[in-house]
Short mmCIF file of N, CA and C in Angstrom, two decimals:
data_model
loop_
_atom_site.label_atom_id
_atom_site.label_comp_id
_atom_site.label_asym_id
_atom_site.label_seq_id
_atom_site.Cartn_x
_atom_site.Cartn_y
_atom_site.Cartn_z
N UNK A 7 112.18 78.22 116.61
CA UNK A 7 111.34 77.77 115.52
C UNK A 7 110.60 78.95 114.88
N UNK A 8 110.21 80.20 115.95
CA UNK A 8 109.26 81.16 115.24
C UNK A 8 110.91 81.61 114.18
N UNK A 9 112.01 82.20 114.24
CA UNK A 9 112.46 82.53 113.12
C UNK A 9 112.72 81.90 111.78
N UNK A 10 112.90 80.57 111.87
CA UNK A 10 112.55 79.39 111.16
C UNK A 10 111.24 79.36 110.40
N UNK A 11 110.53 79.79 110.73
CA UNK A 11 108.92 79.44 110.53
C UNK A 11 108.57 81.30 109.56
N UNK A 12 109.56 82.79 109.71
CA UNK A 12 109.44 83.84 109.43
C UNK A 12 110.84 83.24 108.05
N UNK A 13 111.53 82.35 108.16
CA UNK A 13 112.14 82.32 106.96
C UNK A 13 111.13 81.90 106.23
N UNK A 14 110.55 80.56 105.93
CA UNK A 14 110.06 79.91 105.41
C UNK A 14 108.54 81.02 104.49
N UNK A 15 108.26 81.72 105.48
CA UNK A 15 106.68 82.95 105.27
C UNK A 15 107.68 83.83 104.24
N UNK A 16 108.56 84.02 104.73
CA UNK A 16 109.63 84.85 102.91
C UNK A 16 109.41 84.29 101.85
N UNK A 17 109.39 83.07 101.77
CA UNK A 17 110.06 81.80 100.53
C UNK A 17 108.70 82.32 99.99
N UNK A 18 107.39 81.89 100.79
CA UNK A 18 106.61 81.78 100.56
C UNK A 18 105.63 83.48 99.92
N UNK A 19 106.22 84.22 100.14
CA UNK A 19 105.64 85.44 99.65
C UNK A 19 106.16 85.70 99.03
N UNK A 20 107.67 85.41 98.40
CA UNK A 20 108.21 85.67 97.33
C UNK A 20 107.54 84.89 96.09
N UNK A 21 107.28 83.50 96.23
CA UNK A 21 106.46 82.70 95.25
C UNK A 21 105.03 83.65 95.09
N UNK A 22 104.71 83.68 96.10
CA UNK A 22 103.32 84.54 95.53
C UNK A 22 103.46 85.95 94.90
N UNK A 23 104.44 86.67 95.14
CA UNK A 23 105.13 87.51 94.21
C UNK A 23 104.97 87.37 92.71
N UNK A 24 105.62 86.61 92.24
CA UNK A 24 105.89 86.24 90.90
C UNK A 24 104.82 84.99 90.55
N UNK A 25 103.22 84.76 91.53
CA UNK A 25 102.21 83.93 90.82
C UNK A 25 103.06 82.51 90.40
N UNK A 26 103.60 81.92 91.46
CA UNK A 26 104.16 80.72 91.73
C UNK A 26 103.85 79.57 92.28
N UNK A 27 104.14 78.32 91.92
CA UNK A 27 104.45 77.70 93.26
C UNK A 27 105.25 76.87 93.45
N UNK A 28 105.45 75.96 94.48
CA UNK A 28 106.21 75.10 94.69
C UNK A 28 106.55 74.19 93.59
N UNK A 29 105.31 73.80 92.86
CA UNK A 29 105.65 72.43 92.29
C UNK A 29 106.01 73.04 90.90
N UNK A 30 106.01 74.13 90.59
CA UNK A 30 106.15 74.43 89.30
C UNK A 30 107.89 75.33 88.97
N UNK A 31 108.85 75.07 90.53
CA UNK A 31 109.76 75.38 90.39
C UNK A 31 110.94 74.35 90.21
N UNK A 32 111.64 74.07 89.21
CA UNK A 32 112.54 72.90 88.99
C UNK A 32 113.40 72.96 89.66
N UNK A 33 114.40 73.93 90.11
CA UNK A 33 115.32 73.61 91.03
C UNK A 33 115.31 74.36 91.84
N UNK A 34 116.09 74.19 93.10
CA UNK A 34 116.35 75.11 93.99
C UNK A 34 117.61 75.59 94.71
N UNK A 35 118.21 77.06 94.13
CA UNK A 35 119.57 77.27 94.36
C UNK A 35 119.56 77.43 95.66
N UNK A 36 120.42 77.05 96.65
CA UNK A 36 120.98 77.90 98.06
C UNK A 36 122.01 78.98 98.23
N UNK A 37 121.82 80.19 98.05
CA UNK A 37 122.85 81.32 98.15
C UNK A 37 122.96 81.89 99.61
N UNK A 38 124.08 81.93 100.49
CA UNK A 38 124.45 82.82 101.62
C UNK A 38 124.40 82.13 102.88
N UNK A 39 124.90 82.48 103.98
CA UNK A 39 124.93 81.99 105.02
C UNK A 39 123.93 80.86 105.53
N UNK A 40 123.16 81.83 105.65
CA UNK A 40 121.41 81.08 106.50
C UNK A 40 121.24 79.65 105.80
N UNK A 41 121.51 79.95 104.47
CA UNK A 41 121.42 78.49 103.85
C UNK A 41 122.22 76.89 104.48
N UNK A 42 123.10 77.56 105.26
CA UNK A 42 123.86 76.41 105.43
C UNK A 42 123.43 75.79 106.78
N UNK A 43 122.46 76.39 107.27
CA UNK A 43 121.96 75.76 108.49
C UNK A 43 120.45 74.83 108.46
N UNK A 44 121.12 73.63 109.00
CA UNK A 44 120.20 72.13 109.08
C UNK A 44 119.19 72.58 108.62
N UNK A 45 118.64 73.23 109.63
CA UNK A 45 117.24 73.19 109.79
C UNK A 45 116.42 74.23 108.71
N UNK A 46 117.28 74.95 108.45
CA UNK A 46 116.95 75.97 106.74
C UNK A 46 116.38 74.91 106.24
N UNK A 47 117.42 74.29 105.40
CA UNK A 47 117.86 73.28 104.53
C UNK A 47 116.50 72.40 104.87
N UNK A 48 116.28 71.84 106.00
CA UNK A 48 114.97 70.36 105.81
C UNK A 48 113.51 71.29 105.82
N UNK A 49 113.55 72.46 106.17
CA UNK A 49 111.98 73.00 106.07
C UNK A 49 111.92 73.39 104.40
N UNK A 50 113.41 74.12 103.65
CA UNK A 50 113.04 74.15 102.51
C UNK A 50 112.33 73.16 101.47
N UNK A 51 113.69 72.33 102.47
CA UNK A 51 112.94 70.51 101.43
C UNK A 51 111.49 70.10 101.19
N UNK A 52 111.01 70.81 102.52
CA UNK A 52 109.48 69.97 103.33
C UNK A 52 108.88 71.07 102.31
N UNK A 53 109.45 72.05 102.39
CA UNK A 53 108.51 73.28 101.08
C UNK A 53 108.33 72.95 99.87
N UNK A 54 109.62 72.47 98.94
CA UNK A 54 109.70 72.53 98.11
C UNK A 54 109.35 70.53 97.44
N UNK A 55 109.13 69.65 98.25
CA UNK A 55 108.34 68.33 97.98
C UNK A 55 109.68 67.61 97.62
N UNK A 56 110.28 67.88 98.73
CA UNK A 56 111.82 66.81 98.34
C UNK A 56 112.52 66.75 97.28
N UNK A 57 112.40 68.26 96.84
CA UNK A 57 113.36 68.26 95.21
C UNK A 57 114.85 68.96 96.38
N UNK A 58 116.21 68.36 95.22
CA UNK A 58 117.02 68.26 95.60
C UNK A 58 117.49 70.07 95.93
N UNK A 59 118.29 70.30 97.10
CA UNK A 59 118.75 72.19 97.34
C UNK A 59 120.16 71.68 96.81
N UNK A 60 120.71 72.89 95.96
CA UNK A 60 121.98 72.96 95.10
C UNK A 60 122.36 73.90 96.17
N UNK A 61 123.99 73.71 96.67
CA UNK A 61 124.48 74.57 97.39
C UNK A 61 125.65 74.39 97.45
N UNK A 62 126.32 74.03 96.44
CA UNK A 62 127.27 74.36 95.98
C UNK A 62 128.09 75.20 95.02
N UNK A 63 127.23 76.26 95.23
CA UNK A 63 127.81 77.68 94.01
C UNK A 63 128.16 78.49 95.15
N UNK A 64 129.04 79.57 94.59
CA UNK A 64 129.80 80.66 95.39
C UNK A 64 128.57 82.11 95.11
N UNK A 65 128.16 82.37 96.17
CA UNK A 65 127.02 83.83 96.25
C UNK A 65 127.80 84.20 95.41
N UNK A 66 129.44 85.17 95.05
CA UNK A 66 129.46 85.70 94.17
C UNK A 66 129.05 85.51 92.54
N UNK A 67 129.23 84.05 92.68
CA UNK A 67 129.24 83.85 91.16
C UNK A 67 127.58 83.59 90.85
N UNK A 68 126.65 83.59 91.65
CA UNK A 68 125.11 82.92 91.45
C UNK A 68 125.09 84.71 91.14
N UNK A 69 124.91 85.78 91.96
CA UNK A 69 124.97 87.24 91.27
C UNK A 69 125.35 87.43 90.27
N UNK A 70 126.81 87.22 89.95
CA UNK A 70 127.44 87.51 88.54
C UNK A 70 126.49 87.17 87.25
N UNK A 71 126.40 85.57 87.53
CA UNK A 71 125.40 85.03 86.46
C UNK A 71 123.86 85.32 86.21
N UNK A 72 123.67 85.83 87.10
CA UNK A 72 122.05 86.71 87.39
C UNK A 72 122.00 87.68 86.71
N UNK A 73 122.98 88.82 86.97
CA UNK A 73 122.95 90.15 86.36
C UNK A 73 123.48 89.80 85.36
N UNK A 74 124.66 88.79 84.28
CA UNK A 74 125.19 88.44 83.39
C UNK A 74 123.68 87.96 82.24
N UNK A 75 123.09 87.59 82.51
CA UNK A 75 121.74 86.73 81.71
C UNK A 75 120.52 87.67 81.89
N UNK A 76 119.92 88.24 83.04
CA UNK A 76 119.44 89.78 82.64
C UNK A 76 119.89 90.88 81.69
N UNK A 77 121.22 91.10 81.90
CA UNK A 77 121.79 92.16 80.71
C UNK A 77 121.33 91.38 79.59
N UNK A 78 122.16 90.16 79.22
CA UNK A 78 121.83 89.66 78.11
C UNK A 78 120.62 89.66 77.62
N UNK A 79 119.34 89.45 78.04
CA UNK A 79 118.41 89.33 77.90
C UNK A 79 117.70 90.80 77.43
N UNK A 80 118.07 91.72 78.17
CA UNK A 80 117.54 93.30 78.17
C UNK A 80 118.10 93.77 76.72
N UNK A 81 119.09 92.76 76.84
CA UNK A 81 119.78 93.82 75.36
C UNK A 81 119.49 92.80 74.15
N UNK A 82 119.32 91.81 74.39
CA UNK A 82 118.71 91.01 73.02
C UNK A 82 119.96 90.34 72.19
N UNK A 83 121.55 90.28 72.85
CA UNK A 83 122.18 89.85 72.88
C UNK A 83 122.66 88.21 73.45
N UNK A 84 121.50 87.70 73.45
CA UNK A 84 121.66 85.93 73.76
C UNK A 84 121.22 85.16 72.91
N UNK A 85 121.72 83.89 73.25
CA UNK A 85 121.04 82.74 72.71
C UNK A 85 119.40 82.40 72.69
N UNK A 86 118.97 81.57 72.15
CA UNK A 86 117.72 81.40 72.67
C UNK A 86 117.13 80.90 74.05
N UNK A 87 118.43 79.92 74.74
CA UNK A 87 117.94 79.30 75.66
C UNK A 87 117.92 80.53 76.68
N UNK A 88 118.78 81.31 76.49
CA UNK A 88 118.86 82.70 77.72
C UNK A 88 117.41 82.98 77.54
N UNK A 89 117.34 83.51 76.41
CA UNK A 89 116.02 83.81 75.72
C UNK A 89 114.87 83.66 76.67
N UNK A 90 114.52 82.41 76.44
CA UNK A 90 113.61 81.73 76.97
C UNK A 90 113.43 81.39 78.35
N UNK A 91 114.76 81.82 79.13
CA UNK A 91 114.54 81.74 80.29
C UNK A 91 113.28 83.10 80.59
N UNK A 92 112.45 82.47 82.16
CA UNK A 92 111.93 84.22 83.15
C UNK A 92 112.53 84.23 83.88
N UNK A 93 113.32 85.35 83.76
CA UNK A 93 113.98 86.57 84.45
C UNK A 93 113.14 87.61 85.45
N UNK A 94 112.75 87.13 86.34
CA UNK A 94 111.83 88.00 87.05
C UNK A 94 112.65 89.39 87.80
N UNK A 95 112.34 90.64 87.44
CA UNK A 95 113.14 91.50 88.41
C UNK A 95 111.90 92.29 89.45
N UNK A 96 112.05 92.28 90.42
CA UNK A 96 111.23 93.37 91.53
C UNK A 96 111.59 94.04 91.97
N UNK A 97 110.70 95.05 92.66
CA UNK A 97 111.11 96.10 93.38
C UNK A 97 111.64 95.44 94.74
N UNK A 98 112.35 95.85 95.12
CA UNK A 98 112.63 95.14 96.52
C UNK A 98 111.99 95.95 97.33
N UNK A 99 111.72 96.87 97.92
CA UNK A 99 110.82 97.96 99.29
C UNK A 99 109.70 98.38 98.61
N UNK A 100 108.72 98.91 98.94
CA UNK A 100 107.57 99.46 98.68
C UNK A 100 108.11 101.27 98.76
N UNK A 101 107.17 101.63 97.21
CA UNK A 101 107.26 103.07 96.90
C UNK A 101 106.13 103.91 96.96
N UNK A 102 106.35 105.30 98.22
CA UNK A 102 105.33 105.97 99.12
C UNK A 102 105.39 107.36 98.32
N UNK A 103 104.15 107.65 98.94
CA UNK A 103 104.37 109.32 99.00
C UNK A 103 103.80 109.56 100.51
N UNK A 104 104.74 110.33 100.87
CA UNK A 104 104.21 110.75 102.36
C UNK A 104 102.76 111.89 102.34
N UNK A 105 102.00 112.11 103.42
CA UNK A 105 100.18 112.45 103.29
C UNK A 105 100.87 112.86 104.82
N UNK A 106 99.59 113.99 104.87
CA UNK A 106 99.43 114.58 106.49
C UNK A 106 99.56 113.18 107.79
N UNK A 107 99.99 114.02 108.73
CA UNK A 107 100.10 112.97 109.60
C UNK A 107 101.03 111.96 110.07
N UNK A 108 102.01 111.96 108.85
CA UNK A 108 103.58 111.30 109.12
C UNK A 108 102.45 109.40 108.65
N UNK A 109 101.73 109.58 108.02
CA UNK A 109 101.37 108.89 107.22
C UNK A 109 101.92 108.63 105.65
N UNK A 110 101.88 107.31 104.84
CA UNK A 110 102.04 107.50 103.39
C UNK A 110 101.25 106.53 102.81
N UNK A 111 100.75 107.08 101.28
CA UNK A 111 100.30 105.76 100.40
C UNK A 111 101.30 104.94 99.16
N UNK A 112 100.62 103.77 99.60
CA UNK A 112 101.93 102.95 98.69
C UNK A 112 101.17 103.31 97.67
N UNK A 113 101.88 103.75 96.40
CA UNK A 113 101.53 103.43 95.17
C UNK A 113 102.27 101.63 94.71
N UNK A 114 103.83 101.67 94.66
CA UNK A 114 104.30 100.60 94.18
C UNK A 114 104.34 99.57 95.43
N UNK A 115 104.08 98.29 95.64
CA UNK A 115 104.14 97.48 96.85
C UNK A 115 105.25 96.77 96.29
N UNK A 116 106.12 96.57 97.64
CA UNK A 116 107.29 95.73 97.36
C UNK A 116 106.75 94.54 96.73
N UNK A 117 107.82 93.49 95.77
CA UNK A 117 107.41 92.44 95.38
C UNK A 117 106.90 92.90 93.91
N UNK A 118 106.52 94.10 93.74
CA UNK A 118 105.97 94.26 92.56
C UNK A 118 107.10 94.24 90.64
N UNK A 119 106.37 93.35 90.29
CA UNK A 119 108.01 93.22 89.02
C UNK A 119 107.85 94.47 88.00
N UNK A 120 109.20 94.61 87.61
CA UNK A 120 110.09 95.97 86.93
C UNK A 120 109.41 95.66 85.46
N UNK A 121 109.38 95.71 84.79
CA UNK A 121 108.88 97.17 84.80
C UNK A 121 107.26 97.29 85.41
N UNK A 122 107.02 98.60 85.54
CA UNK A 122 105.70 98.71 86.15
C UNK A 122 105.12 100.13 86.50
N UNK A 123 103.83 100.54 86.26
CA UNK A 123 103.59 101.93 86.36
C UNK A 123 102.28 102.10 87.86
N UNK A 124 102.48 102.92 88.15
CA UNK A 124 101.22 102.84 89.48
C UNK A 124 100.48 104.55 89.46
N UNK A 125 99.17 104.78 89.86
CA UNK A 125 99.30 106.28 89.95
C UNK A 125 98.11 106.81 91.24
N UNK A 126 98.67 107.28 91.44
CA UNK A 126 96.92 107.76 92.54
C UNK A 126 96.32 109.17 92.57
N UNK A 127 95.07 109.07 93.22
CA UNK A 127 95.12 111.00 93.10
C UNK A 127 94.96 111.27 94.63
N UNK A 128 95.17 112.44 95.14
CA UNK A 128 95.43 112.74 96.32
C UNK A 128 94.66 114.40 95.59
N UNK A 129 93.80 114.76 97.03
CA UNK A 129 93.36 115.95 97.32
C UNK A 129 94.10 117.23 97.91
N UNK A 130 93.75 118.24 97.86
CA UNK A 130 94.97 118.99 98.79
C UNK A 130 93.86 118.79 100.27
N UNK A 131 94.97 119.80 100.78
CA UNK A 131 94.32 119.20 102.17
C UNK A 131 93.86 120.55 103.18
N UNK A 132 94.19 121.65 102.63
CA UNK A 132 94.16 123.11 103.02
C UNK A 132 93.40 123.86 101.38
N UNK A 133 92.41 125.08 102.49
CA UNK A 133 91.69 125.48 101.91
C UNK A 133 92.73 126.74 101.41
N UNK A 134 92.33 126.95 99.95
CA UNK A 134 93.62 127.93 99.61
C UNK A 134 94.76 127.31 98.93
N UNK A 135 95.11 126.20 98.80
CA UNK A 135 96.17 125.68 99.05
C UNK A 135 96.77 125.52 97.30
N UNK A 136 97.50 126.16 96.93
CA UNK A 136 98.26 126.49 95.68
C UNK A 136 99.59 125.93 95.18
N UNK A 137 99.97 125.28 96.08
CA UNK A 137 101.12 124.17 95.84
C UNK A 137 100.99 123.00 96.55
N UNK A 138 101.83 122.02 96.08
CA UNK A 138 101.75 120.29 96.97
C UNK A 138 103.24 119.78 96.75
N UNK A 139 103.60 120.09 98.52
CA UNK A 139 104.89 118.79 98.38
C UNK A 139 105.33 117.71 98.38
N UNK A 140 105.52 117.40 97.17
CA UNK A 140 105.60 115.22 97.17
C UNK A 140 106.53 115.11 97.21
N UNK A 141 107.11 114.31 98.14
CA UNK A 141 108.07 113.16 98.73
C UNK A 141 107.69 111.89 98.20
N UNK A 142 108.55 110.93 97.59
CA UNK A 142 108.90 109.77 97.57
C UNK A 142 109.85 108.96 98.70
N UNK A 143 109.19 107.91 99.46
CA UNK A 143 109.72 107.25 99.84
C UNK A 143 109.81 106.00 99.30
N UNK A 144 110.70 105.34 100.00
CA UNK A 144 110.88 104.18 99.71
C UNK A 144 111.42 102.95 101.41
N UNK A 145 110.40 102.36 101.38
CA UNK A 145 110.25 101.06 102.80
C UNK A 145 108.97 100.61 102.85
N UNK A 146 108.96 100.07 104.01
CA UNK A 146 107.56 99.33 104.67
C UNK A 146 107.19 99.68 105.46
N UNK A 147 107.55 100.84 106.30
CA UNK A 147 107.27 101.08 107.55
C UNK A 147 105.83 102.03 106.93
N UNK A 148 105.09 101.84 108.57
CA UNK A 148 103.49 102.58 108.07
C UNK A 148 103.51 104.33 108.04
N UNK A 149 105.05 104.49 108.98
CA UNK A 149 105.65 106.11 109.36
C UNK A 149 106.09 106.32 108.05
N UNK A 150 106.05 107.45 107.53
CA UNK A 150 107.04 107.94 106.48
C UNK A 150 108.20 108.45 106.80
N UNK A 151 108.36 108.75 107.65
CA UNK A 151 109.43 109.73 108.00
C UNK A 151 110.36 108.43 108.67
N UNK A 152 109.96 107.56 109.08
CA UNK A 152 111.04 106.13 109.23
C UNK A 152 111.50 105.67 108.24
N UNK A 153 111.04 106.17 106.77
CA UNK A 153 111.47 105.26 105.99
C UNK A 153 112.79 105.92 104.63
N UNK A 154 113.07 105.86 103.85
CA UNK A 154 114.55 106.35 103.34
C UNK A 154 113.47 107.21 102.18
N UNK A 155 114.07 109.10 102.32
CA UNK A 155 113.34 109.79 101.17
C UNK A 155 114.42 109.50 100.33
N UNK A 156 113.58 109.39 98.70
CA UNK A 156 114.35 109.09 97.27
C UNK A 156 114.32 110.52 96.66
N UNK A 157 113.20 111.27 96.70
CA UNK A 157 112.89 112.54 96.11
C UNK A 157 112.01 113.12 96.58
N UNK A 158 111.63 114.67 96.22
CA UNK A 158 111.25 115.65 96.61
C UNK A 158 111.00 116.79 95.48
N UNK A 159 109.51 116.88 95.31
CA UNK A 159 109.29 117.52 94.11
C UNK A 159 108.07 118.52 94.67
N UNK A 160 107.94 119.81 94.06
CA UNK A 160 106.99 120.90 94.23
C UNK A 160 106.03 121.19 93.27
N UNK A 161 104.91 120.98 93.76
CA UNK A 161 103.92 121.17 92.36
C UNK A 161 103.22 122.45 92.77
N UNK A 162 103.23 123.36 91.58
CA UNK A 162 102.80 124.83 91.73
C UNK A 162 101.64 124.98 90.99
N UNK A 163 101.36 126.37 90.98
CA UNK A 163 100.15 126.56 90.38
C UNK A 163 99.16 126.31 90.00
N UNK A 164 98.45 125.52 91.17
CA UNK A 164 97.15 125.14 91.79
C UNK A 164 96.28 125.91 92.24
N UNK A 165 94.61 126.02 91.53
CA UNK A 165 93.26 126.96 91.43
C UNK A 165 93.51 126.91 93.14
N UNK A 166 93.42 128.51 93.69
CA UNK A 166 92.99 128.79 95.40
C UNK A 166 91.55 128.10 95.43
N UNK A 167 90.90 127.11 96.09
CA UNK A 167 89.87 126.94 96.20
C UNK A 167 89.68 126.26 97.50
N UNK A 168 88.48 125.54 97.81
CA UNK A 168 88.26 124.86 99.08
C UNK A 168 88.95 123.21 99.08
N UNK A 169 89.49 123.17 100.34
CA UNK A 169 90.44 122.09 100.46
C UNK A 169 89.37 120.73 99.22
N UNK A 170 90.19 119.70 99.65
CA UNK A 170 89.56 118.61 98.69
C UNK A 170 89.05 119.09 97.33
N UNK A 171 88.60 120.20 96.75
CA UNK A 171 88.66 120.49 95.36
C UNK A 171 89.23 120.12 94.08
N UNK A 172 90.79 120.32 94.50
CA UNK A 172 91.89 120.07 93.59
C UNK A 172 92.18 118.69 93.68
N UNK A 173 92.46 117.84 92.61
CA UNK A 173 92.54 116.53 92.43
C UNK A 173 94.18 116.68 91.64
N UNK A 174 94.95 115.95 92.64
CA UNK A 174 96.91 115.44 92.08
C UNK A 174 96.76 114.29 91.71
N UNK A 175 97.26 114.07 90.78
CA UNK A 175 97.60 113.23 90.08
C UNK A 175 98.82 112.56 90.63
N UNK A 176 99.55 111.42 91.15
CA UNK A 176 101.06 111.24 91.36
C UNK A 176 101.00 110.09 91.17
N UNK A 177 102.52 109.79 89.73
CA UNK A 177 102.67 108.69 88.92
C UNK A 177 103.69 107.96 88.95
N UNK A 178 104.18 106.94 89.63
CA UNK A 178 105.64 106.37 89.43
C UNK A 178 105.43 105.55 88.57
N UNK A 179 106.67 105.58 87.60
CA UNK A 179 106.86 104.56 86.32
C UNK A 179 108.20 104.20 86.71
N UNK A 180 108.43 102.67 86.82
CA UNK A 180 109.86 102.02 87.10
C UNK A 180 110.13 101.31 85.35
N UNK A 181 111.05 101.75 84.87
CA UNK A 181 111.45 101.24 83.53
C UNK A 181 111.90 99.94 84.01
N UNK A 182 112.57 99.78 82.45
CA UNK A 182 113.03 98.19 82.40
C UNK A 182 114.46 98.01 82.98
N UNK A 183 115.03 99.35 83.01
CA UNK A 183 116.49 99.10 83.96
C UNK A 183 116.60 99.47 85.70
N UNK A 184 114.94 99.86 86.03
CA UNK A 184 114.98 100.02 87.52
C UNK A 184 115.02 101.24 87.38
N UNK A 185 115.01 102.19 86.56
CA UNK A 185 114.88 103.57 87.48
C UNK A 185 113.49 104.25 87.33
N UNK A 186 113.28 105.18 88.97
CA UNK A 186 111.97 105.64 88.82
C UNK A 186 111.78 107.17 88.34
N UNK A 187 110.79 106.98 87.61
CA UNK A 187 110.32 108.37 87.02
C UNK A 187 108.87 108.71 87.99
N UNK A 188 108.78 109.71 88.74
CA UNK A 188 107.81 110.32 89.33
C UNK A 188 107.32 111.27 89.05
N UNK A 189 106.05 111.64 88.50
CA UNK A 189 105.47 112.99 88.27
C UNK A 189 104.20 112.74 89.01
N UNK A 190 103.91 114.08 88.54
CA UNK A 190 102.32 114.80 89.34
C UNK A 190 101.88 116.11 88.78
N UNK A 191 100.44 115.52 88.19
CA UNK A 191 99.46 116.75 87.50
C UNK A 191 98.03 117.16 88.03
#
């Protein structure tokens, strides 16, 4: 029941994701394995207030038509009803910069929707200290170094002064097609 009960805490943080809720969702698709088991299936029900689970589409084709009506939509190439659909896209993992200590700060938190800009400032951390190496990660883990590096950038020519002095700037911007732009001033 506890993995049962860690599906259901998904459903449910994904709705709060996108400022949702239950009663304000009209249908409910079933895509992939997990779906086809009983007990999925009657806690969704009990979630969702006895509206009917559709589970009869093929995972490939519920993708196809996903990314088929996003494009459309991005490019301004649809009907109105496409139109008018929300198309919600998110980040799926949370986006880090690794900090002393095998520590990192999230700027972007998973769940967060595309497009979207985040920025923080970070101090140096050594007295003297004339450059800063930023790493981007990307996961959940609280380690950085557990989690998958995306990039790796060198920022130079920073005033020699006493640690904490110098104030970085570091900015991820995720456009409207998902890719990230990272700087730091």
């Amino acid at each position: 029941m506890d993995l049962f009960t860690k599906c259901m805490d998904i459903v449910k943080t994904c709705l709060r994701y996108v400022n949702m809720s239950t009663d304000s969702i009209d249908e409910v698709v079933l895509v992939g394995g997990s779906t086809w088991i009983c007990k999925i299936k009657e806690l969704l029900k009990e979630l969702f207030n006895g509206k009917v689970l559709y589970q009869r589409i093929n995972p490939d084709e519920a993708v196809t038509c996903g990314v088929g009506m996003l494009a459309a939509k991005l490019s301004g190439m649809c009907d109105e009803a496409v139109q008018a659909m929300e198309l919600i896209d998110v980040i799926p993992l949370s986006l880090c910069v690794g900090i002393l200590n095998d520590a990192m700060v999230v700027l972007i938190l998973e769940g967060s929707p595309i497009p979207t800009k985040k920025e923080h400032t970070f101090c140096t951390g050594y007295d003297n200290q004339t450059t800063v190496d930023i790493t981007v990660y990307q996961g959940d883990i609280s380690k950085y170094k557990e989690n998958t590096s995306l990039a790796h950038f060198l920022l130079s020519g920073l005033p020699s002064t006493a640690r904490r002095v110098v104030k970085v700037v570091v900015r991820f911007e995720i456009d409207g097609n998902g890719i990230l732009h990272a700087s730091a001033k």
